[in-house]
Amino acid sequence: MTNSMEDTNRNDRPRITSLSPKQRRIIGVLVEKGLTTPAGYPLTLKAVVTGCNQTSNRQPVVDYSEDDALDALNELRELGLAAVVHTD
């Protein structure tokens, strides 16, 4: 058994029992865009919102604001399912 910082961080995160519709939509967009347009990674907040709000191949159609998406992204970060990436 190890006692690394990574193990400690995993244990401090809330247990994932379900995701909200916004969280699921954002995870879906991140996965889809990662597979279809990997050169566009990491996605900006605006790109995440645009992906969430696109009307083709999305059910239900939503109209998330940047604040909506940022709140859900922060929740996903707390769960360890998303991360902020800083580029130069």
PDB file of C-alpha atoms in Angstrom:
ATOM      1  CA  MET A   1       0.000   0.000   0.000  1.00  0.00           C
ATOM      2  CA  THR A   2       1.309   3.460  -0.870  1.00  0.00           C
ATOM      3  CA  ASN A   3       0.870   6.696   0.972  1.00  0.00           C
ATOM      4  CA  SER A   4       1.243   9.079  -1.940  1.00  0.00           C
ATOM      5  CA  MET A   5      -0.414  12.483  -2.292  1.00  0.00           C
ATOM      6  CA  GLU A   6      -2.377  11.084  -5.236  1.00  0.00           C
ATOM      7  CA  ASP A   7      -3.954   8.385  -3.050  1.00  0.00           C
ATOM      8  CA  THR A   8      -4.830  10.971  -0.405  1.00  0.00           C
ATOM      9  CA  ASN A   9      -6.472  13.251  -2.972  1.00  0.00           C
ATOM     10  CA  ARG A  10      -8.606  10.410  -4.323  1.00  0.00           C
ATOM     11  CA  ASN A  11      -9.835   9.560  -0.842  1.00  0.00           C
ATOM     12  CA  ASP A  12     -10.761  13.191  -0.132  1.00  0.00           C
ATOM     13  CA  ARG A  13     -13.080  13.434  -3.138  1.00  0.00           C
ATOM     14  CA  PRO A  14     -16.795  12.827  -2.752  1.00  0.00           C
ATOM     15  CA  ARG A  15     -18.011   9.415  -3.863  1.00  0.00           C
ATOM     16  CA  ILE A  16     -19.690   9.620  -7.256  1.00  0.00           C
ATOM     17  CA  THR A  17     -23.186   8.184  -7.116  1.00  0.00           C
ATOM     18  CA  SER A  18     -24.791  10.151  -9.936  1.00  0.00           C
ATOM     19  CA  LEU A  19     -24.235  13.143 -12.180  1.00  0.00           C
ATOM     20  CA  SER A  20     -26.619  16.004 -12.878  1.00  0.00           C
ATOM     21  CA  PRO A  21     -27.927  16.521 -16.420  1.00  0.00           C
ATOM     22  CA  LYS A  22     -25.531  19.475 -16.860  1.00  0.00           C
ATOM     23  CA  GLN A  23     -22.584  17.435 -15.655  1.00  0.00           C
ATOM     24  CA  ARG A  24     -23.507  14.582 -18.007  1.00  0.00           C
ATOM     25  CA  ARG A  25     -23.861  16.960 -20.950  1.00  0.00           C
ATOM     26  CA  ILE A  26     -20.481  18.531 -20.276  1.00  0.00           C
ATOM     27  CA  ILE A  27     -18.752  15.151 -19.880  1.00  0.00           C
ATOM     28  CA  GLY A  28     -20.363  14.088 -23.151  1.00  0.00           C
ATOM     29  CA  VAL A  29     -19.107  17.194 -24.929  1.00  0.00           C
ATOM     30  CA  LEU A  30     -15.589  16.736 -23.554  1.00  0.00           C
ATOM     31  CA  VAL A  31     -15.491  13.104 -24.691  1.00  0.00           C
ATOM     32  CA  GLU A  32     -17.068  13.791 -28.087  1.00  0.00           C
ATOM     33  CA  LYS A  33     -14.811  16.729 -28.901  1.00  0.00           C
ATOM     34  CA  GLY A  34     -11.771  14.821 -27.631  1.00  0.00           C
ATOM     35  CA  LEU A  35     -12.530  12.043 -30.128  1.00  0.00           C
ATOM     36  CA  THR A  36     -13.682  14.137 -33.086  1.00  0.00           C
ATOM     37  CA  THR A  37     -11.463  17.228 -32.826  1.00  0.00           C
ATOM     38  CA  PRO A  38      -8.467  16.351 -30.632  1.00  0.00           C
ATOM     39  CA  ALA A  39      -6.414  19.204 -32.089  1.00  0.00           C
ATOM     40  CA  GLY A  40      -8.866  21.605 -30.444  1.00  0.00           C
ATOM     41  CA  TYR A  41      -7.948  20.407 -26.962  1.00  0.00           C
ATOM     42  CA  PRO A  42      -7.947  21.686 -24.320  1.00  0.00           C
ATOM     43  CA  LEU A  43     -11.363  23.245 -24.853  1.00  0.00           C
ATOM     44  CA  THR A  44     -12.053  26.802 -23.795  1.00  0.00           C
ATOM     45  CA  LEU A  45     -15.107  27.560 -21.695  1.00  0.00           C
ATOM     46  CA  LYS A  46     -16.713  29.084 -24.775  1.00  0.00           C
ATOM     47  CA  ALA A  47     -16.094  25.867 -26.755  1.00  0.00           C
ATOM     48  CA  VAL A  48     -17.679  23.786 -23.980  1.00  0.00           C
ATOM     49  CA  VAL A  49     -20.754  26.041 -23.952  1.00  0.00           C
ATOM     50  CA  THR A  50     -21.005  25.929 -27.748  1.00  0.00           C
ATOM     51  CA  GLY A  51     -20.757  22.136 -27.705  1.00  0.00           C
ATOM     52  CA  CYS A  52     -23.429  21.865 -25.021  1.00  0.00           C
ATOM     53  CA  ASN A  53     -25.796  24.232 -26.814  1.00  0.00           C
ATOM     54  CA  GLN A  54     -25.448  22.858 -30.339  1.00  0.00           C
ATOM     55  CA  THR A  55     -28.791  21.790 -31.737  1.00  0.00           C
ATOM     56  CA  SER A  56     -27.748  18.904 -33.977  1.00  0.00           C
ATOM     57  CA  ASN A  57     -27.275  15.495 -32.359  1.00  0.00           C
ATOM     58  CA  ARG A  58     -28.314  16.792 -28.937  1.00  0.00           C
ATOM     59  CA  GLN A  59     -31.364  15.767 -26.990  1.00  0.00           C
ATOM     60  CA  PRO A  60     -32.626  17.684 -25.139  1.00  0.00           C
ATOM     61  CA  VAL A  61     -31.541  20.966 -26.682  1.00  0.00           C
ATOM     62  CA  VAL A  62     -30.223  23.259 -23.947  1.00  0.00           C
ATOM     63  CA  ASP A  63     -29.179  26.884 -23.603  1.00  0.00           C
ATOM     64  CA  TYR A  64     -26.415  26.949 -20.988  1.00  0.00           C
ATOM     65  CA  SER A  65     -24.644  30.167 -20.112  1.00  0.00           C
ATOM     66  CA  GLU A  66     -20.915  30.313 -19.414  1.00  0.00           C
ATOM     67  CA  ASP A  67     -21.762  30.551 -15.707  1.00  0.00           C
ATOM     68  CA  ASP A  68     -23.878  27.375 -15.942  1.00  0.00           C
ATOM     69  CA  ALA A  69     -21.051  25.506 -17.637  1.00  0.00           C
ATOM     70  CA  LEU A  70     -18.399  26.858 -15.283  1.00  0.00           C
ATOM     71  CA  ASP A  71     -20.408  25.798 -12.228  1.00  0.00           C
ATOM     72  CA  ALA A  72     -20.835  22.278 -13.618  1.00  0.00           C
ATOM     73  CA  LEU A  73     -17.160  22.096 -14.633  1.00  0.00           C
ATOM     74  CA  ASN A  74     -16.132  23.095 -11.118  1.00  0.00           C
ATOM     75  CA  GLU A  75     -18.365  20.367  -9.706  1.00  0.00           C
ATOM     76  CA  LEU A  76     -16.754  17.864 -12.088  1.00  0.00           C
ATOM     77  CA  ARG A  77     -13.306  19.040 -10.999  1.00  0.00           C
ATOM     78  CA  GLU A  78     -14.238  18.420  -7.366  1.00  0.00           C
ATOM     79  CA  LEU A  79     -15.244  14.879  -8.346  1.00  0.00           C
ATOM     80  CA  GLY A  80     -11.962  14.376 -10.200  1.00  0.00           C
ATOM     81  CA  LEU A  81     -13.688  14.067 -13.586  1.00  0.00           C
ATOM     82  CA  ALA A  82     -12.382  17.280 -15.185  1.00  0.00           C
ATOM     83  CA  ALA A  83      -9.303  19.448 -14.858  1.00  0.00           C
ATOM     84  CA  VAL A  84      -8.153  22.936 -15.703  1.00  0.00           C
ATOM     85  CA  VAL A  85      -5.269  23.014 -18.168  1.00  0.00           C
ATOM     86  CA  HIS A  86      -3.164  26.140 -18.523  1.00  0.00           C
ATOM     87  CA  THR A  87      -1.401  26.621 -21.841  1.00  0.00           C
ATOM     88  CA  ASP A  88       1.130  29.214 -22.913  1.00  0.00           C
TER      89      ASP A  88
END
